[in-house]
Coordinates of C-alpha atoms in Angstrom, one line a residue:
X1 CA -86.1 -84.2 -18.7
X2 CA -85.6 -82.6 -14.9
X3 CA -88.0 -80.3 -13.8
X4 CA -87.8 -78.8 -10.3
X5 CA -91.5 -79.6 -9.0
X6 CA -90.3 -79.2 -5.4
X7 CA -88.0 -78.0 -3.0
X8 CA -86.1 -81.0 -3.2
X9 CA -85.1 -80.9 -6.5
X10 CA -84.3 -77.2 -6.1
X11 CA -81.7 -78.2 -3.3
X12 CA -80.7 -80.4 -5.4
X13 CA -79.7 -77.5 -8.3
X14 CA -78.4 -75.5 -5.5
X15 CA -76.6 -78.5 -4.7
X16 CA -75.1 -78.7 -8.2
X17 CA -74.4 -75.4 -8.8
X18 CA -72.7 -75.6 -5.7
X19 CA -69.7 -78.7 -6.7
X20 CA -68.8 -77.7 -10.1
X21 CA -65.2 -77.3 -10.2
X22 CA -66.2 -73.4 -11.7
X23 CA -68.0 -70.2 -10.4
X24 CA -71.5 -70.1 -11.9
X25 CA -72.2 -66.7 -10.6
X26 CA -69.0 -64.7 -11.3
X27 CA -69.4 -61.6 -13.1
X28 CA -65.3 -61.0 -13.7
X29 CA -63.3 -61.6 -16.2
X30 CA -60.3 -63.9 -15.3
X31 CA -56.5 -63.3 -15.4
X32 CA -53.5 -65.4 -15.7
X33 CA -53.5 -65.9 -11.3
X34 CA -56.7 -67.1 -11.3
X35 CA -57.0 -69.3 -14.2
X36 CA -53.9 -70.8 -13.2
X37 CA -54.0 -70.7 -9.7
X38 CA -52.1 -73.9 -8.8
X39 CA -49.8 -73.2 -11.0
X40 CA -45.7 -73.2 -9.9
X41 CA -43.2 -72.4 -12.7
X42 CA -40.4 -74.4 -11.1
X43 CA -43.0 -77.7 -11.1
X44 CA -44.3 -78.3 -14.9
X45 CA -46.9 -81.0 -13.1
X46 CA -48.5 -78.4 -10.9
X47 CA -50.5 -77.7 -14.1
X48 CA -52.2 -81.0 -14.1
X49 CA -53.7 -79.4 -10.7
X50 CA -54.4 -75.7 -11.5
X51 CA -57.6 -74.3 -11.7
X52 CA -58.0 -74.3 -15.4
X53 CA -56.8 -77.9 -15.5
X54 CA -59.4 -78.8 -12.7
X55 CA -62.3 -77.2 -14.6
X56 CA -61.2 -78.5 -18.6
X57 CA -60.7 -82.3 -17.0
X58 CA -64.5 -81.7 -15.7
X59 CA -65.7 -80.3 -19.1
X60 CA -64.5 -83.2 -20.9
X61 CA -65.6 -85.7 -18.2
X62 CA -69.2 -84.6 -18.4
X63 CA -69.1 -83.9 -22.6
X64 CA -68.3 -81.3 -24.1
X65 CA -71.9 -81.6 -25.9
X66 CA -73.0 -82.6 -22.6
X67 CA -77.0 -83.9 -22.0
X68 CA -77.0 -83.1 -18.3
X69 CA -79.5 -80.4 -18.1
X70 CA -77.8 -79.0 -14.3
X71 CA -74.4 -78.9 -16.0
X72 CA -75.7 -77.0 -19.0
X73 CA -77.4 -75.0 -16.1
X74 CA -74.2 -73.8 -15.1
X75 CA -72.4 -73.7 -18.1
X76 CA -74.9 -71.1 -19.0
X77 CA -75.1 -69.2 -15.7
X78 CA -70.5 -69.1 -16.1
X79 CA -71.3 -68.0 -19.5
X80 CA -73.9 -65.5 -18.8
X81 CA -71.6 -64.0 -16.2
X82 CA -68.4 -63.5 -18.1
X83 CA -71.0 -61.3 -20.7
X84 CA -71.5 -59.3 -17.9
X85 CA -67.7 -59.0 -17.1
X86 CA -67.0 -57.9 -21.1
X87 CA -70.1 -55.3 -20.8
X88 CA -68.1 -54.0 -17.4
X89 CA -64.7 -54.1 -19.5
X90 CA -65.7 -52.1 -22.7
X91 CA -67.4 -49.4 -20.0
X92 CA -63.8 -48.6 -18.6
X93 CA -62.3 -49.3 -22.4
X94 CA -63.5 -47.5 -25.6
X95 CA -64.8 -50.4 -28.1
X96 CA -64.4 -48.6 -30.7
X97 CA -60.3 -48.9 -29.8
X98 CA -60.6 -52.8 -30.1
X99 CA -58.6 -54.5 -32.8
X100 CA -59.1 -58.1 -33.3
X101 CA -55.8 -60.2 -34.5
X102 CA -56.4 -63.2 -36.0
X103 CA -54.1 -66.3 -36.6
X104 CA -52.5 -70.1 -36.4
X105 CA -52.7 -71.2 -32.9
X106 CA -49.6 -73.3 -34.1
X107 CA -47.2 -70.7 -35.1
X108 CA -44.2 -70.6 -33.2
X109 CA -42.5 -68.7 -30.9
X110 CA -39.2 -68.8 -33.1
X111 CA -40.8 -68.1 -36.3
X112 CA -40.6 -64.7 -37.7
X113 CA -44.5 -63.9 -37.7
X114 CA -44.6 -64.5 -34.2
X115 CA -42.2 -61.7 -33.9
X116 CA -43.8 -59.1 -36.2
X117 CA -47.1 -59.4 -34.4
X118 CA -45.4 -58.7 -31.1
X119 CA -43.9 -55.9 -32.1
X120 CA -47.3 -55.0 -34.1
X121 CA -49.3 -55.5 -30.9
X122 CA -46.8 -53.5 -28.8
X123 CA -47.0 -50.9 -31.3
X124 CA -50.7 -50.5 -31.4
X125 CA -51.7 -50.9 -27.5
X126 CA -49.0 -47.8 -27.5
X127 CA -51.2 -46.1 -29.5
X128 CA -53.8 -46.8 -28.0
X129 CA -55.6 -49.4 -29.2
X130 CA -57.2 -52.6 -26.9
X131 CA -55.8 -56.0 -28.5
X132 CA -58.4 -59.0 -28.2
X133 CA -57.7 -62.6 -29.7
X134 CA -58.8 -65.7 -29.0
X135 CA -56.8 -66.4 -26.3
X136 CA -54.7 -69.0 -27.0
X137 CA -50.9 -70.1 -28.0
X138 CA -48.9 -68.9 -31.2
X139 CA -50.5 -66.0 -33.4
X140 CA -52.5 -65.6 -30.4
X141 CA -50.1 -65.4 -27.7
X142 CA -47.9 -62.9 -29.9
X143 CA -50.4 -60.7 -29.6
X144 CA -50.9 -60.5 -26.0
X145 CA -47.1 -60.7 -25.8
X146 CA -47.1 -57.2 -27.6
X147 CA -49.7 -55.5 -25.6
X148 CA -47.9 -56.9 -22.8
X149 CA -44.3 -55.6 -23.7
X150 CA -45.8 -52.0 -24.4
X151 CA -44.2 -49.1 -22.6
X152 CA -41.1 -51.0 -22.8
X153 CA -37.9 -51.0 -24.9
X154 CA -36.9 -53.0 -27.8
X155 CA -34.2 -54.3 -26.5
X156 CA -36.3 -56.1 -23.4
X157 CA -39.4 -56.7 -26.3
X158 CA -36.3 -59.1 -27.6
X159 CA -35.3 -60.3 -24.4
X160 CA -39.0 -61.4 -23.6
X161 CA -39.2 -63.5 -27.0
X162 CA -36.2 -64.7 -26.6
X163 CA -36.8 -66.4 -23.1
X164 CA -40.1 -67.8 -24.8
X165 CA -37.8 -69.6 -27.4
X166 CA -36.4 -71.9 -25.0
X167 CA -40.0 -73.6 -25.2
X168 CA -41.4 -72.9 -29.0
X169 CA -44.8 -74.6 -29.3
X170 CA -47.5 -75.2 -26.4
X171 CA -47.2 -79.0 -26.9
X172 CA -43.3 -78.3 -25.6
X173 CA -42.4 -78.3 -21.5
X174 CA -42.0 -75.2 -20.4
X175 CA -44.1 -73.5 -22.4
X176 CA -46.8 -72.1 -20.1
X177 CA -43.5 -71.5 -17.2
X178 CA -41.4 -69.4 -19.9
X179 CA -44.7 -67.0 -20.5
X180 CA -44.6 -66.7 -16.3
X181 CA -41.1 -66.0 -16.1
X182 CA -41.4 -63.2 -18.5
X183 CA -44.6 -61.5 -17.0
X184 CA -41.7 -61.9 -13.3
X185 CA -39.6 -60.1 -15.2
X186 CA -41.4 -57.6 -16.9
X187 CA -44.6 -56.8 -15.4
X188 CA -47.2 -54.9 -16.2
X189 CA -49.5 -52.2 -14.5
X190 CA -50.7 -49.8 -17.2
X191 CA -51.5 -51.5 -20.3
X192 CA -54.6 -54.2 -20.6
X193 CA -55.5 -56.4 -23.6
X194 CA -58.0 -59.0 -23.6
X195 CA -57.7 -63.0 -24.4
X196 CA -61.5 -64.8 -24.8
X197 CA -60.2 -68.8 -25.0
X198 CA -62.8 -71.9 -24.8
X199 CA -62.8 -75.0 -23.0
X200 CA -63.6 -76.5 -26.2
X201 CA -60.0 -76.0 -27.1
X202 CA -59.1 -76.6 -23.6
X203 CA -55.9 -79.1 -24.9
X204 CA -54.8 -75.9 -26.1
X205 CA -53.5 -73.7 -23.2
X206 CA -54.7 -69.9 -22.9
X207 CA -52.2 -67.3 -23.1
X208 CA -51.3 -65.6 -19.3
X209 CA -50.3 -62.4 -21.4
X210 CA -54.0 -61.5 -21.8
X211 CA -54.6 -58.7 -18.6
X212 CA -57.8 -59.6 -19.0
X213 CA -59.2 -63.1 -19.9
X214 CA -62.9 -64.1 -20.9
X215 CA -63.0 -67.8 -20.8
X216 CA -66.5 -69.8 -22.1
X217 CA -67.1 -73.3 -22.4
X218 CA -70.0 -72.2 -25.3
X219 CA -67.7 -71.7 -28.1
X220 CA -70.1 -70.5 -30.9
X221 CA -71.1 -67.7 -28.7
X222 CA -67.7 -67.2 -27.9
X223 CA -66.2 -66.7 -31.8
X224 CA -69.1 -64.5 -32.4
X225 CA -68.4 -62.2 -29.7
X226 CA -64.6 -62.0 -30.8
X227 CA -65.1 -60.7 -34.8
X228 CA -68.5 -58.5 -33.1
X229 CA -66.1 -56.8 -30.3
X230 CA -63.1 -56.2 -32.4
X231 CA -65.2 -52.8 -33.8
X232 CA -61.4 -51.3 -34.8
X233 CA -60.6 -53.9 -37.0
X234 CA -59.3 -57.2 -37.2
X235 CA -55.4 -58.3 -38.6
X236 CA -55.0 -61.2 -40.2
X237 CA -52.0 -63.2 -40.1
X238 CA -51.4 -66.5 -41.3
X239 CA -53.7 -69.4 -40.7
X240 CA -55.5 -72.4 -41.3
X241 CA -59.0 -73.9 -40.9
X242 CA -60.1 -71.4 -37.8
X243 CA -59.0 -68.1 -39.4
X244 CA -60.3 -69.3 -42.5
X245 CA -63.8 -69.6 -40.8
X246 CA -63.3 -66.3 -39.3
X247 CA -62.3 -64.6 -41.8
X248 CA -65.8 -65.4 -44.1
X249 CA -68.1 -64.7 -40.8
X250 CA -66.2 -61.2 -40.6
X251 CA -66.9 -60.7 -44.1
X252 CA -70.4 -61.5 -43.5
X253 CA -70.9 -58.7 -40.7
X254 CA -69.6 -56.2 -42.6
X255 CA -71.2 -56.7 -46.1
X256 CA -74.6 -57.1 -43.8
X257 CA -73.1 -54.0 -41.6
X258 CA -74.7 -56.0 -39.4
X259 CA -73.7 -53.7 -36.3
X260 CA -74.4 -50.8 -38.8
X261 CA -70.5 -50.0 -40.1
X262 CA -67.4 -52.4 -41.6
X263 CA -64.4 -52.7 -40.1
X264 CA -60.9 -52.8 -42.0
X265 CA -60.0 -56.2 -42.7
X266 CA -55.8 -56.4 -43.0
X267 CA -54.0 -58.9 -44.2
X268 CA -50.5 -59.4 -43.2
X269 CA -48.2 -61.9 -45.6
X270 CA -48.9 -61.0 -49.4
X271 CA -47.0 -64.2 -50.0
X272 CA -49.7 -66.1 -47.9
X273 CA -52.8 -64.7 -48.6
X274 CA -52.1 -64.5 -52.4
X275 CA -50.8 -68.1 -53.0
X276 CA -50.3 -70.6 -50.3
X277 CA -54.1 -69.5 -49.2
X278 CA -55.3 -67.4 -52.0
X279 CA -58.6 -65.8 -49.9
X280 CA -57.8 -62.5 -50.4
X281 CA -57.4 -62.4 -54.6
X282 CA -60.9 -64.2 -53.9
X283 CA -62.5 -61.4 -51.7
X284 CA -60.9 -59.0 -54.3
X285 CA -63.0 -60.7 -56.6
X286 CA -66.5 -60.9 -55.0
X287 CA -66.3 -57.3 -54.4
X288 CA -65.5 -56.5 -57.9
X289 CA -68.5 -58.6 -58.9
X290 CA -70.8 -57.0 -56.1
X291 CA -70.9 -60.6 -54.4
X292 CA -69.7 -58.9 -51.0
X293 CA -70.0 -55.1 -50.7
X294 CA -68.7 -52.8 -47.4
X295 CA -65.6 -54.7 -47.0
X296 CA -62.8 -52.6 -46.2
X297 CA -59.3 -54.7 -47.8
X298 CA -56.1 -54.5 -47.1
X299 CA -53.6 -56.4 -48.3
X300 CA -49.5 -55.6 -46.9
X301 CA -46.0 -56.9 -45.2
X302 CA -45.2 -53.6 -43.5
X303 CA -46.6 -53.3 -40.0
X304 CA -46.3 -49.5 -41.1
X305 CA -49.0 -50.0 -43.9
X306 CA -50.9 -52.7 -41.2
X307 CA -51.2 -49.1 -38.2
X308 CA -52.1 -46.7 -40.9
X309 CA -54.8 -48.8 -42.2
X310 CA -56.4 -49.0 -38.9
X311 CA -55.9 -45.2 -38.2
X312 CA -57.2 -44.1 -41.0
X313 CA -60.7 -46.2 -39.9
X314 CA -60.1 -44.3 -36.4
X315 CA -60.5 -40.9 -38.2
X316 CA -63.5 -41.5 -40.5
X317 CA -61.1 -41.5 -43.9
X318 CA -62.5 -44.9 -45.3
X319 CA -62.6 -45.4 -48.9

């Protein structure tokens, strides 16, 4: 165990603190220049250089379920910082605005859910509304795609997934240079969303379309701060193992009313959710029983029926 008994060994913290390949004592969020500073489009190996390379190569290199107490040290102290940057964030953006979207990190950028969401997510952040996910590629990405696209026309919404087609999933080439050629194209100055990926995950690349990006290497902390921020609502779209997880923590906050109200929990694909992963005929049933009380279900494959479920939450009119 290290103790600091002297002013050597607290040089030698200082030290510490000092080398990691990460800011232990920011206190603001990241977005896509910084967390791929490096980074050139035209040369897909600049990535194995860019910051968030630099800093996920480090991660790993020390363990992720590291015993070093200096590097849990500043782990913590990052960690602690980018809390700080999310308390800043939600006092310039209404929290109660937030709406979570939920989904495969795996979908791709040529299936038709991807699609949907974007134009859900573009939708929404018109209205209003502050997307968060968890940062990442496919549902994910879609999301932060939409918010992204917002103020713009449909026609350019198209062009922008269309672009990202030439490189479909994040294990492809080009995948992370497509996202920057879009945001060249079509920039954006007056809408905001927010991404919150992990180093845990760090094989999977975080999304540049996130304005605003809260990256943690603790990724317990992390999830829970995702389904507790997204006071709007949360969409679900289709899934696996993660979302499944998500979707029974969510449940639990809200039958607890842990933060003292439930959220709408939507669920986009009947098809889905009824029989290839038949969770919602299940949460059906447990609130029928009294098993889960508070939960506010939705079940739908019109984004129509998806943005008057979460309006009707924004003006008090829950069942």
């Amino acid at each position: 165990m290290f103790t600091i008994s002297n002013e050597k060994d607290l040089t030698q913290v200082v030290e510490y603190l000092k080398d990691v390949p990460y800011e232990v004592s920011r206190s603001r969020l990241y977005d896509a220049a910084e967390l791929y500073d490096g980074f050139v489009p035209c040369d897909e190996d600049s990535f194995t250089s860019c910051y968030d390379t630099r800093v996920y190569q480090h991660f790993v290199s020390k363990g992720k379920q590291t015993e070093d107490v200096m590097e849990l040290l500043a782990r913590t102290l990052h960690d602690h910082g980018i809390h700080v940057a999310l308390n800043d964030f939600f006092h310039q953006h209404d929290p109660r605005k937030c709406v979570g979207v939920m989904g495969g990190h795996a979908l791709l950028r040529t299936d038709a859910m991807f699609r949907e969401i974007v134009l859900l997510s573009k939708r929404l952040t018109e209205l209003g509304f502050c997307m968060l996910t968890g940062g990442g590629p496919g549902a994910m990405e879609a999301t932060h795609l939409g918010a992204w696209m917002a103020g713009r026309s449909g026609e350019e919404t198209g062009d922008a997934v269309k672009m990202l087609a030439d490189a479909p999933s994040f294990k492809d080439k080009g995948w992370l240079a497509t996202a920057f050629n879009v945001m060249e194209k079509y920039p954006q100055h007056k809408f905001h969303s927010l991404g919150m990926p992990t180093w845990l995950y760090g094989h999977e690349p975080s999304t540049p379309f996130a304005t605003h990006i809260a990256k943690f290497f603790e990724n317990s902390i992390r999830e829970d701060s995702i389904l507790t921020l997204a006071y709007a609502g949360i969409v679900y779209t289709p899934g696996s193992a993660g979302t499944m997880q998500e979707i029974f923590q969510d449940a639990v906050q809200n039958h607890y009313l842990s933060f003292g109200f439930s959220s709408p929990m939507v669920f986009l694909g009947k098809d889905f959710w009824i029989n290839e992963m038949p969770v919602y005929p299940l949460l059906e049933g447990l609130v029928s029983t009294g098993k889960y009380k508070n939960l506010i279900l939705s079940l739908t494959d019109s984004l129509d029926e998806v943005v008057d479920a979460l309006l009707k939450f924004q003006s008090g009119k829950k069942e």
